[in-house]
Each structure stands twice: as C-alpha cells, then as structure tokens.
Coordinates of C-alpha atoms in Angstrom, one line a residue:
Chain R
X24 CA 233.7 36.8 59.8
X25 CA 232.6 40.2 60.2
X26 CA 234.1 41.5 63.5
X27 CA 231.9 44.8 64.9
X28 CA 234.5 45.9 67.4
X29 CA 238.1 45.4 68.3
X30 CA 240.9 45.3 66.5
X31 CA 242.7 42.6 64.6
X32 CA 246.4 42.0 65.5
X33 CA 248.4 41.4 61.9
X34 CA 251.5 39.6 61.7
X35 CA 253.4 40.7 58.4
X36 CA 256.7 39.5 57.5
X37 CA 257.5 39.4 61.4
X38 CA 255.7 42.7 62.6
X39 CA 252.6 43.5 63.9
X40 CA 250.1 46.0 63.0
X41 CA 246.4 46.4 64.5
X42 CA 243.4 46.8 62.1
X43 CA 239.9 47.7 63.6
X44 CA 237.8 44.8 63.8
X45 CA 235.1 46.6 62.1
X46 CA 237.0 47.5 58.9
X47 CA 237.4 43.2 58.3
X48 CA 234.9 41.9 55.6
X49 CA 236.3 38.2 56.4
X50 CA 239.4 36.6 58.0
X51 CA 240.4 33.8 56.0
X52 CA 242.9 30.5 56.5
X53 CA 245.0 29.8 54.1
X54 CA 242.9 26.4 53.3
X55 CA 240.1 28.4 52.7
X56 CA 241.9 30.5 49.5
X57 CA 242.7 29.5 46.2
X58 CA 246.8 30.3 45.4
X59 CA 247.2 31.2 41.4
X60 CA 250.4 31.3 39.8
X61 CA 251.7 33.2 36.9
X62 CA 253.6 36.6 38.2
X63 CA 250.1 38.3 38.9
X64 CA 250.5 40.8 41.7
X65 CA 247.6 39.0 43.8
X66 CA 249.2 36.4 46.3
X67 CA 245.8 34.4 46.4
X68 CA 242.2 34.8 45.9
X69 CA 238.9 34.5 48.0
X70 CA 236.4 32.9 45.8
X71 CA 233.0 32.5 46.3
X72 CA 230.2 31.8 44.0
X73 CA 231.1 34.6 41.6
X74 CA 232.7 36.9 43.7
X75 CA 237.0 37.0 43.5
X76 CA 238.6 38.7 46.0
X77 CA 242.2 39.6 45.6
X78 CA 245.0 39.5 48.7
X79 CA 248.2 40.9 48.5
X80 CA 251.5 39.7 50.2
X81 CA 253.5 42.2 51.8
X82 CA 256.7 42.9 53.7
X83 CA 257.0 44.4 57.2
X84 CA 257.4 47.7 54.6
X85 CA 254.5 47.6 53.4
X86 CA 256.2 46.6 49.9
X87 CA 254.8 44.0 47.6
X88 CA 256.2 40.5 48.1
X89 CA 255.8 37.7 44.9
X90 CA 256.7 35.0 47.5
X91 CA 257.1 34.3 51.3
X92 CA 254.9 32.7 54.1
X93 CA 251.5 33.5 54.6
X94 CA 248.7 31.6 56.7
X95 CA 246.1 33.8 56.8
X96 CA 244.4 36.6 55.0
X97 CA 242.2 39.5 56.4
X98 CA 240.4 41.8 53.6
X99 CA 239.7 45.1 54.2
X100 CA 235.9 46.4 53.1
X101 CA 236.7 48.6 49.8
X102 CA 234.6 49.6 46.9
X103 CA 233.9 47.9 45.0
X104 CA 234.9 44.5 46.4
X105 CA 237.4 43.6 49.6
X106 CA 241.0 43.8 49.0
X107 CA 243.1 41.4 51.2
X108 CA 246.3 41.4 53.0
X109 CA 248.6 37.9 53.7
X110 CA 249.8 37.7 57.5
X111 CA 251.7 35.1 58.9
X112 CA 248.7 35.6 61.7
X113 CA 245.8 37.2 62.4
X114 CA 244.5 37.5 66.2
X115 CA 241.5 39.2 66.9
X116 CA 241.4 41.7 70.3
X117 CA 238.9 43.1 72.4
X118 CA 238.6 47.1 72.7
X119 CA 240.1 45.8 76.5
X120 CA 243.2 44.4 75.6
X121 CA 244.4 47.0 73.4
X122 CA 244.8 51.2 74.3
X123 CA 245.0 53.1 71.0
X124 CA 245.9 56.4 71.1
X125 CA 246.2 58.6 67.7
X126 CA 249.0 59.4 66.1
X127 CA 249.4 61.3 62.6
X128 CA 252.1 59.8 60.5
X129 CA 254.3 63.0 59.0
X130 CA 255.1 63.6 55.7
X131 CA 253.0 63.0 52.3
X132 CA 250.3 60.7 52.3
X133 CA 251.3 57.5 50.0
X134 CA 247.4 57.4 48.9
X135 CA 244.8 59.9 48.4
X136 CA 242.7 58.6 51.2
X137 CA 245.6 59.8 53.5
X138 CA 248.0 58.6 56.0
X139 CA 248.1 54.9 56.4
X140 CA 247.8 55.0 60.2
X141 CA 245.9 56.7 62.4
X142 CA 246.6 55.3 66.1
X143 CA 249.2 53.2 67.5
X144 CA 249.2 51.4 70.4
X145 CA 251.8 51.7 73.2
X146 CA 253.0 49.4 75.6
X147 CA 256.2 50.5 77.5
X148 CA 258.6 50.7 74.5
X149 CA 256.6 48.6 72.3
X150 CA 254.5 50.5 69.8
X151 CA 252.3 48.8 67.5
X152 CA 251.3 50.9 64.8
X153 CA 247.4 50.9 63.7
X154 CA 245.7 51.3 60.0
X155 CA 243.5 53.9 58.9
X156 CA 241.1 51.0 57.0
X157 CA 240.2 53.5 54.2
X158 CA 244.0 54.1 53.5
X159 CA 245.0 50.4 54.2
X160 CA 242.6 49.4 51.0
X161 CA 243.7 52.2 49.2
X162 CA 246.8 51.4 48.9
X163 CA 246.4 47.8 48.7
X164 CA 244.0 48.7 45.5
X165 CA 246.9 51.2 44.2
X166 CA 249.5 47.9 44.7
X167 CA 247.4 45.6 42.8
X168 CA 246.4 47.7 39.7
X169 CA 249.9 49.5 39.4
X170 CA 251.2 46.6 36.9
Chain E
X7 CA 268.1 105.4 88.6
X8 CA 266.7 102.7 86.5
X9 CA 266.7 102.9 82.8
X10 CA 263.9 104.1 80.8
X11 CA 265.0 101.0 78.5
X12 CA 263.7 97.9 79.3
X13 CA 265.1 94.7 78.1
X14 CA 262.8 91.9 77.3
X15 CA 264.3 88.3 77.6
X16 CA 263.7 85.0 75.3
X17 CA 264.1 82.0 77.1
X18 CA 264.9 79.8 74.1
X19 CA 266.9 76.0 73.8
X20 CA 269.9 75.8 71.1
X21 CA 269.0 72.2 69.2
X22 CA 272.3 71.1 67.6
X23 CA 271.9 69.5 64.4
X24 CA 274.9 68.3 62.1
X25 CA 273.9 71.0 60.1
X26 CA 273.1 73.7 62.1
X27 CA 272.1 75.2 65.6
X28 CA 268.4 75.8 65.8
X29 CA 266.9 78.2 68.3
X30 CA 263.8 77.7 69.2
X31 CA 261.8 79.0 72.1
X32 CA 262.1 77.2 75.3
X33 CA 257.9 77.3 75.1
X34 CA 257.7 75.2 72.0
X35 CA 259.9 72.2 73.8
X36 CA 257.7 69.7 75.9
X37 CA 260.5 67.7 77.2
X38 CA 264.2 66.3 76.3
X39 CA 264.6 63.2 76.6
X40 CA 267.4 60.7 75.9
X41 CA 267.4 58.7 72.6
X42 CA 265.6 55.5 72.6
X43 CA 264.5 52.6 70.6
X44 CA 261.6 53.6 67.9
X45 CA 259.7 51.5 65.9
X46 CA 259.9 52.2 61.5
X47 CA 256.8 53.7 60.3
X48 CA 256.6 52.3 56.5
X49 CA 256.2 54.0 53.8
X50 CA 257.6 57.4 55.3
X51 CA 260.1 59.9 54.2
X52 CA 263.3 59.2 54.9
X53 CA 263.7 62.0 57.2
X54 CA 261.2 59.8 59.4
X55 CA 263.2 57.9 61.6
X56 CA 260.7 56.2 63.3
X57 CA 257.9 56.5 66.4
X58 CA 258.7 56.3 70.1
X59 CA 256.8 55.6 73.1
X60 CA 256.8 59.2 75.3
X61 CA 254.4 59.5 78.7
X62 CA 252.5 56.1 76.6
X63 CA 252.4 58.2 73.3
X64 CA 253.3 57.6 70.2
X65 CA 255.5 60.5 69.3
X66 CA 257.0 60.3 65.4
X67 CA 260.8 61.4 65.8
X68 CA 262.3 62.9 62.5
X69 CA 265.9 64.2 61.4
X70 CA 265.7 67.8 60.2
X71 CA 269.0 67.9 58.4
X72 CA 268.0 66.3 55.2
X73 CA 265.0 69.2 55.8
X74 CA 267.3 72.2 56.3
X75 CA 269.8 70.8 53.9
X76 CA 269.6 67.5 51.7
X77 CA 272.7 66.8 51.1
X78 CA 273.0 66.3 54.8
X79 CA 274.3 63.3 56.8
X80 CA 271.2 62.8 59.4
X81 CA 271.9 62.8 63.2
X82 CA 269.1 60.0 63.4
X83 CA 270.4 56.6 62.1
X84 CA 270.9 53.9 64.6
X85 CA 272.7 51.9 65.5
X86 CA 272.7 48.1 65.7
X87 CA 271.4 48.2 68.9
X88 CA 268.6 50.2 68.0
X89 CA 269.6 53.0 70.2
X90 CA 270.9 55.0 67.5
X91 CA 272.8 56.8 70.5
X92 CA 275.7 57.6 67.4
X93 CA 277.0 60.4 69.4
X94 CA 277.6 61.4 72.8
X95 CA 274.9 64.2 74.4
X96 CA 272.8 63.3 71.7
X97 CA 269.0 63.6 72.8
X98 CA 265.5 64.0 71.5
X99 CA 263.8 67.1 71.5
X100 CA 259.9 66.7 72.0
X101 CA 257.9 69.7 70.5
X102 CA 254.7 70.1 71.5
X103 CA 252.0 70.3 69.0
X104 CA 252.6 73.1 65.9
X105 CA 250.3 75.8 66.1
X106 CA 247.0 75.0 64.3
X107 CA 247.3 71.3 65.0
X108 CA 245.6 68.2 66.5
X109 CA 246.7 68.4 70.4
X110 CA 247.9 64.8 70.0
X111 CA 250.8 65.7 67.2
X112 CA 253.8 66.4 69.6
X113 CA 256.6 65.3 67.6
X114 CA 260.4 64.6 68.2
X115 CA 263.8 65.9 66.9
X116 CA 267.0 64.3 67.0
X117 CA 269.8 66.3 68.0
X118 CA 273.9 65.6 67.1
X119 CA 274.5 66.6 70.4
X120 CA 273.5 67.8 74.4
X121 CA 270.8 70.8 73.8
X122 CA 271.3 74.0 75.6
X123 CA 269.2 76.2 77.2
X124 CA 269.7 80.1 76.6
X125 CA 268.4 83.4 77.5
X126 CA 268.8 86.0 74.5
X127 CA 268.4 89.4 75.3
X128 CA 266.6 91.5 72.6
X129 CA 269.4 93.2 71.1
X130 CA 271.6 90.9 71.8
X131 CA 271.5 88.5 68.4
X132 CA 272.3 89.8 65.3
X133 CA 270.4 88.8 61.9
X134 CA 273.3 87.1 59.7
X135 CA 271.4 86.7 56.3
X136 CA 268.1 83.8 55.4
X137 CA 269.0 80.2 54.6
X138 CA 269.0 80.1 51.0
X139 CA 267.2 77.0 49.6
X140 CA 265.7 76.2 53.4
X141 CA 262.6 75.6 53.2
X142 CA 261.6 75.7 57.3
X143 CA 264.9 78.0 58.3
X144 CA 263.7 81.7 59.1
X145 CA 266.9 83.0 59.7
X146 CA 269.9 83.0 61.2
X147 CA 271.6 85.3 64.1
X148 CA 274.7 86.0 65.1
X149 CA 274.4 85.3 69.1
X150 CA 278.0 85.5 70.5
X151 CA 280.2 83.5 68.5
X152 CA 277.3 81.3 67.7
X153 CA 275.1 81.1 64.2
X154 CA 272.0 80.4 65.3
X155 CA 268.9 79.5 63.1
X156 CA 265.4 80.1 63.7
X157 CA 262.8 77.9 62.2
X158 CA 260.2 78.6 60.4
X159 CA 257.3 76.7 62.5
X160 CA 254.5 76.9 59.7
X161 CA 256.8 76.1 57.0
X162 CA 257.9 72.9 59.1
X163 CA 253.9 72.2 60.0
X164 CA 253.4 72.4 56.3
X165 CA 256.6 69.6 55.5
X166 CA 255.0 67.4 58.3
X167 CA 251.7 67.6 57.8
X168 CA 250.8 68.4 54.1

C-alpha cells in the first residue's frame, strides 16, 4: 500500500493517533510479517526479497514495548529503509472525515527532526493527536538503534 | 482644576499559581475557561499536562509551577475523573499566541484558584526584588498587600518552544 492522501487512524496500546496517508510506505497484517525472538528491540520484520524492514511495538507513551498485542503494522518512509510501528489497528481516512488543525507540541523536541506532532484533530472533547512523519521515523530509528 | 499628572491604567488578570500570583496583562489572555478533560501528549515535559479541545482547537495546557519553581507541587494533576478540577475556582487561562509565534500556538495555564481581574495604576505597584533562580519570572511587585509576579513572556516562549 502506498496511500497518496488521507490519513491513517493508529490504534496503539488503546489510543489513537492519525498519520498522513502519504507518509505510509506499506500497511501490513500481521500474517503478512515475520515475528523473531531473542530480546531484539524489533517487534517483527517486513521481509521481502532482500529488503528487512524493522517495526517497533509501542505503548500509548510512545515507550518501547518487548511484548503485547499487535495486528497490524504501518511503516513510515525513512532513509534509508521504512521503519514500522505495531497498532492494534490501522484504518485508513479520507481528507473528509478527518479536520486537522496544527498544533505545536511545547517543550524540547525528543528527536532532532522536531516535535513529534504537528496537527491534531478535534472532535468536541475528543482530540486525536497527529504525527509529524519525519519525527515519527526519527524516533522510531533512535528506539531501535539505542541498544 | 485637573492635574497636570496623568495616570495611565494596566488592565491586567492576577493568575494564582500554588507558587505564586502572576500578573499578566488582561491583552495577553484569550479567554478563561473552566478546567476540562485533556488528552496526554507523550513524550512531553512533565510540566505538560496535556491538550484540550478550545473553540475546535487543540490548545496544549501546561503547569507553570515546576517552571517558576521545581520543587513545586503543580496545580495541574487530575483527578480520576479526568477533570483534574483539584481545587475549587480553579480554571484555565488561555494565552493567546507569544509574540513572534505561529498564530495557531495559543496555549493554556492552569491556575490553583478563581483568576482575577485588576486595574493597576502606574505608581501604584511597587518592585519587591527578581525571582532568583526563575527562569520566566520578571519581577515581582508589591500591589496592595499582594506579591505579584510578572512574567517574563520571551523567556517563557523560549521554555515552550525551544
């Protein structure tokens, strides 16, 4: 899959967060990904032909999980290969059911690519906070090399 | 006869904190509104209690105290409920944008207890002495038998948004 609008909604450890469609290199069932043992940071792995693409498991802070439930993966382009995220779900949305409206996220940064979000959408009290994509597989590369 | 002195007046809100009284110019505050539900935004400082819905935005609400003064209990925590109403009169504060920012950044402040609105006089406050080890306090005045601090709005603009 590679989605050229939207967003994705993402399910993580019972929250949801919105990625933009365009920023997915592939949605993935969990079928479809190959689950490797052994205490590695890496939850499971995209493989095809020779390319190995890493997903992460996380909790609903953003904090690296070694084990929970996962049914799907979404990776997130990166150089210089996709880095993926677990999600209980991921639904894709059209740009007309979702409103985003920015939002800057206060406070330091937790990668150098900058704040993690960048919009959020708002229904009534409801807010559903959205990625930045270039700081989502930042820190998702930062998680996986910081052994 | 009227006075060759004129008096200039600051209308101005007092913004209870546990730690201290802010005074901030009634100009800088977009609304007060009472405490709601807001949603975590991960991987925050602690003083970042979260993100509310305000007229459909999404308006980050932060606890100064641990700001002003680390040590600091924060106003902000909530509560089972979610409401983190802790304290009665307790409100947010909704600041419009800091000078030199994105017009989207209004922001919110959690206050320990009812805000209230005030008209200084010039004259009228006395400078007590700077906040030692405050980063975003200007000063503090003497205003009646209150303390009042003043922020320092580009010092705070550079905590937020570094």
């Amino acid at each position: 899959m590679a989605d050229t609008g939207g967003y994705l909604r993402i399910i993580l450890d019972g929250t949801a967060f919105l990625l933009p469609g365009n920023a997915a290199a592939a949605v993935e069932r969990r079928e479809n990904l190959r689950v490797e043992g052994g205490g590695d940071r890496v939850g499971a792995w995209r493989v095809s032909g020779r390319d190995r693409w890493p997903a992460l498991l996380l909790d609903r802070g953003l904090k690296l999980l070694r084990a929970g439930s996962w049914q799907q993966a979404v990776f997130v382009r990166s150089d210089p290969q996709p880095v993926g995220l677990l999600a209980a779900s991921v639904e894709p949305l059209t740009e007309l059911d979702v409103t985003v409206e920015r939002f800057t996220s206060p406070g330091a940064a937790p990668t150098a690519r900058g704040p993690l979000f960048s919009g959020a959408w708002v229904r009534g009290t409801d807010i559903v906070l959205q990625f930045d994509p270039d700081a989502l597989a930042a820190y998702l590369s930062q998680l996986r090399t910081n052994q | 006869m009227k006075s060759a002195r004129s008096t200039e007046s600051l209308h101005a809100l007092e913004v209870p904190t546990r730690v201290v009284s802010l005074l901030v110019p009634s100009t800088c505050v977009a609304e007060v509104v009472p405490r709601s539900t807001y949603v975590p935004v991960p991987l925050s400082p602690d003083w970042v209690l979260g993100v509310m819905s305000w007229r459909s935005r999404p308006v980050p609400v932060i606890s100064l105290e641990p700001l002003i003064d680390p040590g600091s209990v924060q106003s902000g925590i909530q509560n089972s409920d979610g409401t983190g109403a802790q304290r009665r009169g307790s409100k947010i504060v909704i600041f419009y944008p800091l000078p030199g920012r994105n017009p989207w950044e209004f922001f919110g402040i959690v206050t320990s207890a009812e805000p209230q609105s005030r008209v200084i006089d010039s004259g009228e406050g006395s400078v007590v002495a700077a906040v030692p080890g405050s980063k975003i306090i200007a000063m503090t005045i003497q205003v009646g038998d209150a303390a009042l601090a003043i922020p320092d709005l580009d010092a705070l603009a550079a905590l937020l948004y570094p």
